[in-house]
Tab-separated table of C-alpha atoms and ligand atoms in Angstrom:
chain	number	residue	atom	x	y	z
A	1	MET	CA	-12.696	8.961	-20.271
A	2	LYS	CA	-16.319	8.955	-20.633
A	3	ASP	CA	-19.593	8.858	-18.620
A	4	ASP	CA	-19.529	5.192	-19.114
A	5	PHE	CA	-20.384	4.076	-15.721
A	6	SER	CA	-23.916	5.796	-15.288
A	7	LEU	CA	-24.546	2.723	-16.835
A	8	TYR	CA	-24.259	1.521	-13.104
A	9	ASN	CA	-25.598	4.075	-11.522
A	10	ASN	CA	-27.440	3.685	-8.387
A	11	GLY	CA	-25.150	0.673	-7.835
A	12	GLN	CA	-27.482	-1.274	-10.533
A	13	LEU	CA	-25.515	-3.018	-12.813
A	14	PRO	CA	-26.582	-3.486	-16.485
A	15	ALA	CA	-28.815	-6.646	-17.854
A	16	ARG	CA	-27.562	-9.347	-15.345
A	17	ARG	CA	-25.411	-12.073	-16.915
A	18	LYS	CA	-24.462	-15.615	-15.850
A	19	GLY	CA	-21.238	-15.391	-13.944
A	20	TRP	CA	-21.577	-11.958	-13.542
A	21	ASP	CA	-24.117	-11.422	-10.576
A	22	ASP	CA	-23.440	-9.826	-7.472
A	23	VAL	CA	-24.921	-12.610	-5.440
A	24	GLU	CA	-23.608	-15.327	-7.091
A	25	LEU	CA	-19.937	-13.920	-7.226
A	26	LEU	CA	-20.467	-13.313	-3.058
A	27	ASP	CA	-21.877	-16.980	-2.539
A	28	GLN	CA	-18.800	-18.460	-4.715
A	29	ALA	CA	-16.746	-16.374	-2.916
A	30	GLN	CA	-17.885	-17.498	0.758
A	31	ALA	CA	-17.903	-21.198	-0.361
A	32	MET	CA	-14.049	-20.960	-0.733
A	33	GLY	CA	-14.005	-18.779	2.557
A	34	GLY	CA	-12.775	-21.946	4.309
A	35	ALA	CA	-10.152	-22.194	1.676
A	36	LEU	CA	-9.153	-18.917	1.892
A	37	LYS	CA	-8.727	-18.650	5.346
A	38	ALA	CA	-6.834	-21.867	5.766
A	39	LEU	CA	-4.608	-20.622	2.782
A	40	LYS	CA	-4.343	-16.840	5.143
A	41	ASP	CA	-3.374	-19.139	7.978
A	42	GLU	CA	-0.471	-20.808	6.367
A	43	LEU	CA	0.910	-17.408	5.353
A	44	HIS	CA	0.368	-16.146	9.152
A	45	ARG	CA	2.283	-19.055	10.117
A	46	HIS	CA	5.386	-18.625	7.821
A	47	PRO	CA	5.816	-14.852	7.799
A	48	GLU	CA	8.739	-13.686	5.392
A	49	LEU	CA	10.616	-9.947	5.511
A	50	SER	CA	10.775	-7.924	2.627
A	51	PHE	CA	12.752	-9.532	-0.336
A	52	GLN	CA	12.685	-12.672	1.530
A	53	GLU	CA	9.209	-14.132	0.759
A	54	ARG	CA	10.742	-17.499	-0.841
A	55	ARG	CA	8.362	-19.816	1.083
A	56	THR	CA	5.243	-17.560	-0.086
A	57	THR	CA	6.008	-17.526	-3.279
A	58	ALA	CA	6.601	-20.963	-3.969
A	59	LEU	CA	3.352	-21.514	-2.486
A	60	LEU	CA	1.797	-19.203	-4.910
A	61	GLN	CA	2.974	-20.358	-7.696
A	62	GLU	CA	2.106	-23.660	-6.899
A	63	LYS	CA	-1.352	-22.467	-6.041
A	64	LEU	CA	-1.682	-20.531	-9.065
A	65	THR	CA	-0.441	-23.059	-11.795
A	66	GLN	CA	-2.894	-25.390	-10.527
A	67	LEU	CA	-5.713	-22.799	-11.074
A	68	GLY	CA	-4.396	-22.786	-14.659
A	69	LEU	CA	-2.860	-19.396	-14.949
A	70	GLU	CA	0.043	-18.437	-16.518
A	71	LEU	CA	3.269	-17.599	-14.788
A	72	VAL	CA	4.934	-14.448	-15.607
A	73	ASP	CA	8.675	-14.658	-14.677
A	74	LEU	CA	10.454	-11.246	-13.847
A	75	GLY	CA	13.654	-13.089	-12.777
A	76	MET	CA	13.028	-11.952	-9.596
A	77	GLU	CA	13.791	-13.997	-6.736
A	78	THR	CA	10.417	-13.231	-5.110
A	79	GLY	CA	6.758	-12.045	-5.707
A	80	VAL	CA	4.927	-13.829	-8.290
A	81	VAL	CA	2.852	-12.215	-11.632
A	82	ALA	CA	0.080	-14.391	-12.792
A	83	LEU	CA	-1.640	-13.825	-16.049
A	84	LEU	CA	-5.305	-14.969	-17.138
A	85	ARG	CA	-6.307	-14.777	-20.501
A	86	GLY	CA	-10.258	-14.851	-20.809
A	87	GLY	CA	-12.008	-16.545	-23.592
A	88	LYS	CA	-13.219	-13.406	-25.265
A	89	PRO	CA	-10.949	-10.869	-26.805
A	90	GLY	CA	-10.933	-7.400	-24.674
A	91	SER	CA	-8.193	-5.388	-23.007
A	92	THR	CA	-6.134	-6.165	-19.606
A	93	VAL	CA	-6.415	-5.064	-16.193
A	94	ALA	CA	-4.615	-6.103	-13.065
A	95	LEU	CA	-4.876	-7.179	-9.359
A	96	ARG	CA	-2.280	-6.357	-6.649
A	97	ALA	CA	-1.868	-7.376	-3.242
A	98	ASP	CA	1.297	-7.630	-1.057
A	99	ILE	CA	2.908	-10.831	0.714
A	100	ASP	CA	5.669	-9.497	2.756
A	101	ALA	CA	5.703	-9.361	6.706
A	102	ILE	CA	7.323	-7.004	9.825
A	103	ALA	CA	9.900	-7.434	12.236
A	104	GLN	CA	7.856	-7.811	15.195
A	105	GLN	CA	7.243	-10.638	17.651
A	106	GLU	CA	3.462	-11.330	17.753
A	107	ALA	CA	1.931	-11.482	20.934
A	108	ALA	CA	-0.053	-14.786	21.972
A	109	HIS	CA	-3.781	-15.119	20.878
A	110	ASP	CA	-6.103	-17.871	19.863
A	111	GLY	CA	-5.984	-17.948	15.840
A	112	ALA	CA	-3.016	-19.211	13.826
A	113	LEU	CA	-0.080	-17.967	15.367
A	114	SER	CA	3.577	-17.221	13.840
A	115	CYS	CA	5.992	-19.864	13.910
A	116	VAL	CA	8.798	-17.644	13.357
A	117	ASP	CA	10.604	-15.521	15.869
A	118	GLY	CA	10.325	-11.792	15.670
A	119	VAL	CA	8.566	-11.901	12.467
A	120	MET	CA	4.682	-11.782	12.219
A	121	HIS	CA	2.198	-10.597	9.549
A	122	GLY	CA	1.150	-7.185	11.409
A	123	CYS	CA	-0.329	-5.185	8.580
A	124	GLY	CA	-2.361	-7.960	7.268
A	125	HIS	CA	-0.439	-8.888	3.889
A	126	ASP	CA	-1.195	-12.267	4.176
A	127	PHE	CA	-4.790	-11.191	4.380
A	128	HIS	CA	-4.208	-9.446	1.392
A	129	THR	CA	-2.420	-12.520	-0.609
A	130	ALA	CA	-4.984	-14.904	-0.017
A	131	GLY	CA	-8.190	-12.477	-1.194
A	132	LEU	CA	-6.543	-12.082	-4.206
A	133	TYR	CA	-5.928	-15.992	-4.521
A	134	GLY	CA	-9.459	-16.036	-4.307
A	135	ALA	CA	-9.949	-13.136	-6.561
A	136	ALA	CA	-8.200	-15.507	-9.231
A	137	SER	CA	-10.076	-18.755	-8.178
A	138	LEU	CA	-13.761	-16.520	-8.882
A	139	LEU	CA	-12.090	-15.111	-12.090
A	140	CYS	CA	-10.749	-18.319	-13.333
A	141	GLN	CA	-14.522	-19.563	-12.706
A	142	ARG	CA	-15.621	-16.969	-15.679
A	143	ARG	CA	-12.862	-17.793	-17.984
A	144	ASP	CA	-14.866	-18.014	-21.029
A	145	THR	CA	-16.976	-15.489	-20.648
A	146	LEU	CA	-13.970	-12.889	-19.743
A	147	PRO	CA	-13.429	-10.097	-22.006
A	148	GLY	CA	-9.917	-9.667	-21.838
A	149	SER	CA	-7.258	-10.382	-19.278
A	150	VAL	CA	-6.243	-10.308	-16.224
A	151	VAL	CA	-3.023	-10.182	-14.038
A	152	PHE	CA	-2.230	-10.900	-10.631
A	153	LEU	CA	0.266	-8.839	-9.157
A	154	PHE	CA	1.753	-10.804	-5.709
A	155	GLN	CA	4.051	-7.799	-4.804
A	156	PRO	CA	7.238	-8.768	-2.737
A	157	ALA	CA	9.031	-5.778	-0.308
A	158	GLU	CA	6.041	-3.210	0.068
A	159	GLU	CA	7.011	-2.907	3.844
A	160	VAL	CA	10.249	-1.241	2.646
A	161	THR	CA	7.960	0.386	-0.262
A	162	GLN	CA	10.321	-1.229	-2.476
A	163	GLY	CA	9.253	-4.266	-3.878
A	164	ALA	CA	6.599	-2.432	-6.395
A	165	GLN	CA	9.496	-0.415	-8.051
A	166	ALA	CA	11.549	-3.212	-8.322
A	167	MET	CA	8.799	-5.039	-10.653
A	168	LEU	CA	9.127	-2.224	-12.910
A	169	ASP	CA	12.858	-2.574	-12.659
A	170	HIS	CA	12.043	-5.982	-13.788
A	171	GLY	CA	10.581	-5.117	-16.768
A	172	LEU	CA	7.241	-6.344	-15.252
A	173	LEU	CA	5.296	-3.859	-17.924
A	174	GLU	CA	7.349	-5.157	-21.061
A	175	LYS	CA	6.785	-8.909	-20.204
A	176	LEU	CA	3.112	-8.481	-19.797
A	177	PRO	CA	1.217	-9.127	-23.516
A	178	GLU	CA	-0.073	-6.111	-22.916
A	179	LYS	CA	0.070	-2.678	-20.081
A	180	PRO	CA	-2.655	-3.188	-17.765
A	181	ARG	CA	-5.425	-0.409	-18.445
A	182	TYR	CA	-6.427	-0.359	-14.817
A	183	LEU	CA	-5.021	-1.329	-11.445
A	184	PHE	CA	-6.845	-2.266	-7.946
A	185	GLY	CA	-5.459	-3.329	-4.920
A	186	LEU	CA	-6.738	-3.379	-1.322
A	187	HIS	CA	-5.486	-2.823	2.519
A	188	ASN	CA	-7.323	-4.534	5.373
A	189	ARG	CA	-8.388	-1.513	7.851
A	190	PRO	CA	-9.020	-2.884	11.389
A	191	GLU	CA	-10.619	0.273	12.557
A	192	LEU	CA	-13.517	-0.600	10.229
A	193	PRO	CA	-16.081	-3.570	10.792
A	194	ALA	CA	-15.453	-6.615	8.685
A	195	GLY	CA	-18.676	-6.120	6.020
A	196	THR	CA	-17.377	-2.607	4.764
A	197	ILE	CA	-15.561	-1.195	1.805
A	198	ALA	CA	-14.034	2.406	2.076
A	199	VAL	CA	-14.076	4.048	-1.238
A	200	MET	CA	-12.264	7.593	-1.224
A	201	GLU	CA	-11.462	9.808	-3.623
A	202	GLY	CA	-8.923	11.923	-3.922
A	203	PRO	CA	-5.493	10.751	-1.525
A	204	VAL	CA	-5.869	7.567	0.492
A	205	MET	CA	-2.391	6.884	2.036
A	206	ALA	CA	0.770	9.598	2.227
A	207	GLY	CA	3.480	10.132	0.098
A	208	LYS	CA	6.913	9.557	2.002
A	209	SER	CA	10.652	10.849	1.586
A	210	HIS	CA	13.602	10.617	3.742
A	211	PHE	CA	15.765	12.896	4.987
A	212	THR	CA	19.479	12.823	6.519
A	213	ILE	CA	20.744	16.340	8.125
A	214	THR	CA	24.964	16.447	9.304
A	215	LEU	CA	26.102	19.457	11.476
A	216	HIS	CA	30.003	19.949	11.624
A	217	GLY	CA	30.955	22.158	14.366
A	218	LYS	CA	34.269	22.183	16.720
A	219	SER	CA	35.307	19.732	19.341
A	220	GLY	CA	36.962	20.227	22.515
A	221	HIS	CA	36.866	20.342	26.225
A	222	GLY	CA	33.656	20.042	28.133
A	223	GLY	CA	34.974	22.892	30.526
A	224	SER	CA	35.909	25.097	27.957
A	225	PRO	CA	32.691	25.279	25.720
A	226	HIS	CA	33.307	28.772	24.325
A	227	LYS	CA	36.224	27.361	22.801
A	228	CYS	CA	34.709	24.898	20.898
A	229	THR	CA	31.033	24.505	18.458
A	230	ASP	CA	28.826	22.724	19.758
A	231	VAL	CA	26.445	20.631	17.365
A	232	ILE	CA	23.989	19.621	20.025
A	233	VAL	CA	23.025	22.555	21.086
A	234	ALA	CA	22.485	23.633	17.433
A	235	GLY	CA	20.757	20.703	16.713
A	236	ALA	CA	18.387	21.081	19.072
A	237	ALA	CA	17.679	24.276	17.197
A	238	VAL	CA	17.358	22.930	13.988
A	239	VAL	CA	14.465	20.114	15.566
A	240	ASN	CA	12.812	23.377	17.167
A	241	ALA	CA	13.135	25.258	13.660
A	242	LEU	CA	12.001	22.235	11.752
A	243	GLN	CA	8.124	22.573	13.496
A	244	THR	CA	7.545	25.583	11.864
A	245	VAL	CA	7.559	23.427	8.078
A	246	VAL	CA	3.961	22.169	9.180
A	247	SER	CA	3.188	24.826	11.653
A	248	ARG	CA	4.239	27.891	9.369
A	249	ASP	CA	4.935	26.548	6.007
A	250	THR	CA	2.346	24.408	4.958
A	251	ASP	CA	-1.204	25.393	4.339
A	252	PRO	CA	-3.577	24.327	7.173
A	253	LEU	CA	-5.660	22.426	4.359
A	254	ASP	CA	-3.189	20.201	3.527
A	255	SER	CA	-2.055	17.146	5.179
A	256	LEU	CA	2.302	16.999	6.442
A	257	VAL	CA	4.204	15.285	8.498
A	258	CYS	CA	7.840	16.356	9.219
A	259	SER	CA	9.889	14.254	12.091
A	260	VAL	CA	13.121	14.380	12.870
A	261	LEU	CA	13.302	10.387	13.740
A	262	SER	CA	16.728	9.976	15.101
A	263	ILE	CA	19.773	11.951	16.352
A	264	HIS	CA	23.130	10.505	16.808
A	265	ALA	CA	26.224	12.796	18.281
A	266	GLY	CA	28.785	12.894	21.002
A	267	THR	CA	30.201	9.795	23.193
A	268	PRO	CA	29.574	9.566	27.256
A	269	ASP	CA	33.121	11.246	27.669
A	270	ASN	CA	34.035	15.058	28.598
A	271	PHE	CA	33.861	16.160	24.966
A	272	VAL	CA	32.175	18.837	23.285
A	273	PRO	CA	30.985	16.848	20.138
A	274	ASP	CA	31.597	18.162	16.507
A	275	LEU	CA	29.244	15.619	14.538
A	276	LEU	CA	26.008	15.180	14.511
A	277	THR	CA	23.783	13.491	12.049
A	278	MET	CA	19.676	13.432	12.025
A	279	THR	CA	17.374	11.542	9.993
A	280	GLY	CA	13.471	12.290	9.574
A	281	SER	CA	10.799	11.981	6.926
A	282	ILE	CA	8.285	13.800	5.097
A	283	ARG	CA	4.763	12.609	4.667
A	284	PHE	CA	2.303	14.226	2.188
A	285	HIS	CA	-0.610	14.020	0.199
A	286	GLN	CA	-0.069	16.835	-2.411
A	287	GLU	CA	3.279	16.655	-4.016
A	288	SER	CA	3.221	20.909	-4.346
A	289	ALA	CA	3.316	20.783	-0.456
A	290	HIS	CA	5.940	18.105	-0.439
A	291	GLN	CA	8.167	20.250	-2.443
A	292	ARG	CA	7.696	23.471	-0.567
A	293	ALA	CA	8.613	21.542	3.174
A	294	ARG	CA	11.801	19.970	1.479
A	295	GLN	CA	12.810	23.604	0.240
A	296	ARG	CA	11.761	25.074	3.765
A	297	LEU	CA	13.793	22.203	5.949
A	298	LYS	CA	16.954	22.687	3.956
A	299	GLU	CA	16.399	26.781	4.316
A	300	LEU	CA	15.867	26.478	8.217
A	301	THR	CA	18.589	24.216	8.330
A	302	LEU	CA	21.298	25.496	6.749
A	303	GLY	CA	20.180	29.115	8.185
A	304	VAL	CA	19.919	27.548	12.077
A	305	ALA	CA	23.056	25.620	11.797
A	306	ALA	CA	24.870	28.747	10.303
A	307	ALA	CA	23.384	31.045	13.240
A	308	TYR	CA	25.078	28.953	15.820
A	309	GLY	CA	28.747	28.567	13.850
A	310	CYS	CA	27.964	25.288	12.369
A	311	THR	CA	27.742	23.616	8.631
A	312	ALA	CA	25.178	21.620	7.477
A	313	GLU	CA	24.457	19.375	5.101
A	314	VAL	CA	21.006	17.978	3.940
A	315	ALA	CA	20.350	15.027	2.000
A	316	PHE	CA	17.055	13.763	0.405
A	317	HIS	CA	16.235	9.937	0.199
A	318	PRO	CA	13.574	9.493	-2.616
A	319	GLY	CA	10.503	7.453	-0.961
A	320	VAL	CA	7.052	6.897	-2.817
A	321	PRO	CA	4.125	9.271	-3.827
A	322	ALA	CA	0.899	9.747	-2.469
A	323	THR	CA	-1.351	6.879	-3.313
A	324	VAL	CA	-4.430	9.015	-4.712
A	325	ASN	CA	-7.886	7.790	-6.665
A	326	GLY	CA	-8.855	9.515	-9.367
A	327	PRO	CA	-12.677	9.973	-10.044
A	328	GLU	CA	-13.226	8.073	-12.746
A	329	LEU	CA	-11.829	4.939	-11.059
A	330	THR	CA	-13.400	6.079	-7.828
A	331	LEU	CA	-16.877	5.554	-9.656
A	332	LEU	CA	-16.021	2.518	-10.903
A	333	ALA	CA	-14.933	0.783	-7.317
A	334	ARG	CA	-18.208	2.647	-5.973
A	335	LYS	CA	-19.833	0.888	-8.069
A	336	ALA	CA	-18.531	-2.565	-7.258
A	337	ALA	CA	-18.247	-1.972	-3.436
A	338	VAL	CA	-21.987	-0.936	-3.398
A	339	GLY	CA	-23.260	-3.993	-5.802
A	340	LEU	CA	-21.613	-6.278	-3.154
A	341	VAL	CA	-22.055	-5.100	0.129
A	342	GLY	CA	-24.965	-2.092	-0.505
A	343	GLN	CA	-24.878	1.629	-0.133
A	344	ASP	CA	-24.900	2.051	3.569
A	345	LYS	CA	-21.825	-0.639	4.132
A	346	VAL	CA	-19.770	1.748	1.879
A	347	VAL	CA	-18.066	4.344	3.266
A	348	SER	CA	-15.525	7.450	2.931
A	349	PRO	CA	-13.414	7.620	6.142
A	350	ARG	CA	-10.457	10.068	6.517
A	351	PRO	CA	-7.297	8.939	4.727
A	352	ASP	CA	-4.432	7.773	6.104
A	353	MET	CA	-1.072	9.122	6.615
A	354	GLY	CA	0.953	6.038	6.463
A	355	SER	CA	2.588	5.252	2.896
A	356	GLU	CA	1.873	2.124	0.388
A	357	ASP	CA	4.041	1.499	-2.738
A	358	PHE	CA	1.118	0.632	-4.356
A	359	ALA	CA	1.191	4.207	-5.483
A	360	VAL	CA	4.237	3.762	-7.298
A	361	PHE	CA	2.067	1.349	-9.824
A	362	GLY	CA	0.090	4.170	-9.497
A	363	GLN	CA	2.487	6.206	-11.670
A	364	GLN	CA	2.235	4.278	-14.541
A	365	ILE	CA	-1.317	2.757	-14.572
A	366	PRO	CA	-4.491	4.415	-13.571
A	367	ALA	CA	-4.984	2.787	-10.162
A	368	PHE	CA	-7.560	2.655	-7.432
A	369	PHE	CA	-7.048	1.692	-4.144
A	370	TYR	CA	-9.757	0.289	-1.155
A	371	TRP	CA	-9.843	0.038	2.250
A	372	LEU	CA	-11.451	-3.420	3.876
A	373	GLY	CA	-12.897	-3.759	6.923
A	374	SER	CA	-11.214	-6.554	8.697
A	375	GLY	CA	-12.357	-5.041	12.314
A	376	VAL	CA	-13.611	-7.397	14.737
A	377	PRO	CA	-17.367	-5.740	14.899
A	378	GLY	CA	-17.694	-4.116	18.383
A	379	ALA	CA	-14.188	-5.088	19.718
A	380	GLU	CA	-11.460	-3.300	20.131
A	381	ASN	CA	-9.439	-3.940	17.209
A	382	PRO	CA	-5.279	-3.141	17.402
A	383	CYS	CA	-3.784	-1.002	14.444
A	384	TRP	CA	-1.372	-2.090	11.614
A	385	HIS	CA	2.185	-3.045	13.092
A	386	ASN	CA	0.740	-3.621	16.811
A	387	GLU	CA	2.063	-6.718	18.025
A	388	HIS	CA	-1.947	-7.641	19.079
A	389	PHE	CA	-2.748	-7.018	15.477
A	390	ARG	CA	-5.488	-9.361	13.656
A	391	THR	CA	-7.638	-9.144	10.979
A	392	ASP	CA	-11.597	-10.483	11.340
A	393	ASP	CA	-11.177	-13.591	8.352
A	394	SER	CA	-14.814	-13.795	7.685
A	395	ALA	CA	-13.813	-10.559	5.307
A	396	LEU	CA	-11.650	-12.730	3.406
A	397	PRO	CA	-14.259	-13.404	0.741
A	398	LEU	CA	-16.090	-9.975	0.363
A	399	ALA	CA	-11.897	-9.126	-0.268
A	400	ALA	CA	-12.018	-11.685	-3.090
A	401	ALA	CA	-15.434	-10.618	-4.585
A	402	LEU	CA	-14.286	-7.312	-4.573
A	403	LEU	CA	-11.197	-7.750	-6.035
A	404	ALA	CA	-12.761	-9.662	-8.966
A	405	ARG	CA	-15.578	-7.408	-8.815
A	406	SER	CA	-13.331	-4.852	-9.609
A	407	ALA	CA	-11.671	-6.575	-12.721
A	408	LEU	CA	-14.664	-7.417	-14.488
A	409	LEU	CA	-16.342	-3.866	-14.173
A	410	GLY	CA	-12.677	-2.406	-15.266
A	411	LEU	CA	-13.084	-5.391	-18.640
A	412	GLU	CA	-16.596	-3.929	-19.181
A	413	ALA	CA	-16.180	-0.265	-19.034
A	414	ILE	CA	-13.011	-1.107	-21.210
A	415	SER	CA	-15.210	-2.444	-23.900
A	416	LEU	CA	-18.062	-0.052	-23.549
A	417	GLN	CA	-15.551	2.406	-24.470
A	418	ASN	CA	-14.042	0.797	-27.384
A	419	ASN	CA	-17.275	0.247	-29.065
A	420	SER	CA	-18.640	3.471	-28.252
B	501	NI	NI1	0.419	-2.809	5.215
């Protein structure tokens, strides 16, 4: 890609046009702040688990249709795809939010509370959904001058990291009039104060895969361990050995987590057990480090199990790739962010080892993922998936404006490339 974004050097946008001004965009977003907050609260009161987001889906379909957007039917029970066709010819860009909640009992607070026992929007996907709806509203107001189309992806089932793949499997890219050239998304970030935007080049969120280890030994009487092959002692040795996947086998400058997360073996009875299963996950930013970790995990498990007289099987289960922001879109995203909040409110914190299936779309479409500050300034802000988790909803208009601005700059960059 050519350096077309140099046009926006120092956060300066090219010649101001009606409908494209940052201040005007923010003003319009602020004006709908109350409506966005009401939508977010409505979603917050009625959280739905992955692939069960039926009420959310129906609500979004209704509201997006009222905006005048076309709905694209993927044949999925949940999730919404909406299309805005601009008044001018051009390419297509996409914006994405996730819509599902988590299985967690929300702790009481003075804001809108979940009405569903044991389910809460504990990761702020209600915030993302309302923010993307706001972006759709802002872009609808610019429909006549929009050079191209914008696709709005309201993705189900992010929490189980399956929703993005499900949308692709249901023919998302084939059912759109044109494959989007760019994709933008964001996640709230309680550690950053509302009003800030994180723009990072390179890995933002980790990739993740899962493993299952099965050990087979020989059962027998608890009083005769020498006549048995005890899988519990072997399993303990395997867990210890796996600690070296990170400490001895991974480049210290790479980020990797290799964790055993469950172990099951034995009964309360006085037997030496002969079967142990353990599960765990590998999280990574570099695919090469991931592959190396898988190889060493298998070698260590088979070798240690054999040393203890056991046999072992290792199975890997696919997860999601790392969410990685490329340099060209990072430049564009920085311009979008700086234009809205100024240089001093655009930050680049260290990446996170949590995972996001936004990355699954990112394998198909050049994509950029923001973090948007959602912490109450000066307050203690509980992290994602904590029962006290909350978002500072004064940041909702900024979420809407940032996504809308990203789409506008994306379409403009594509038309500049096409015309040069
Ligand atoms: Ni999340």
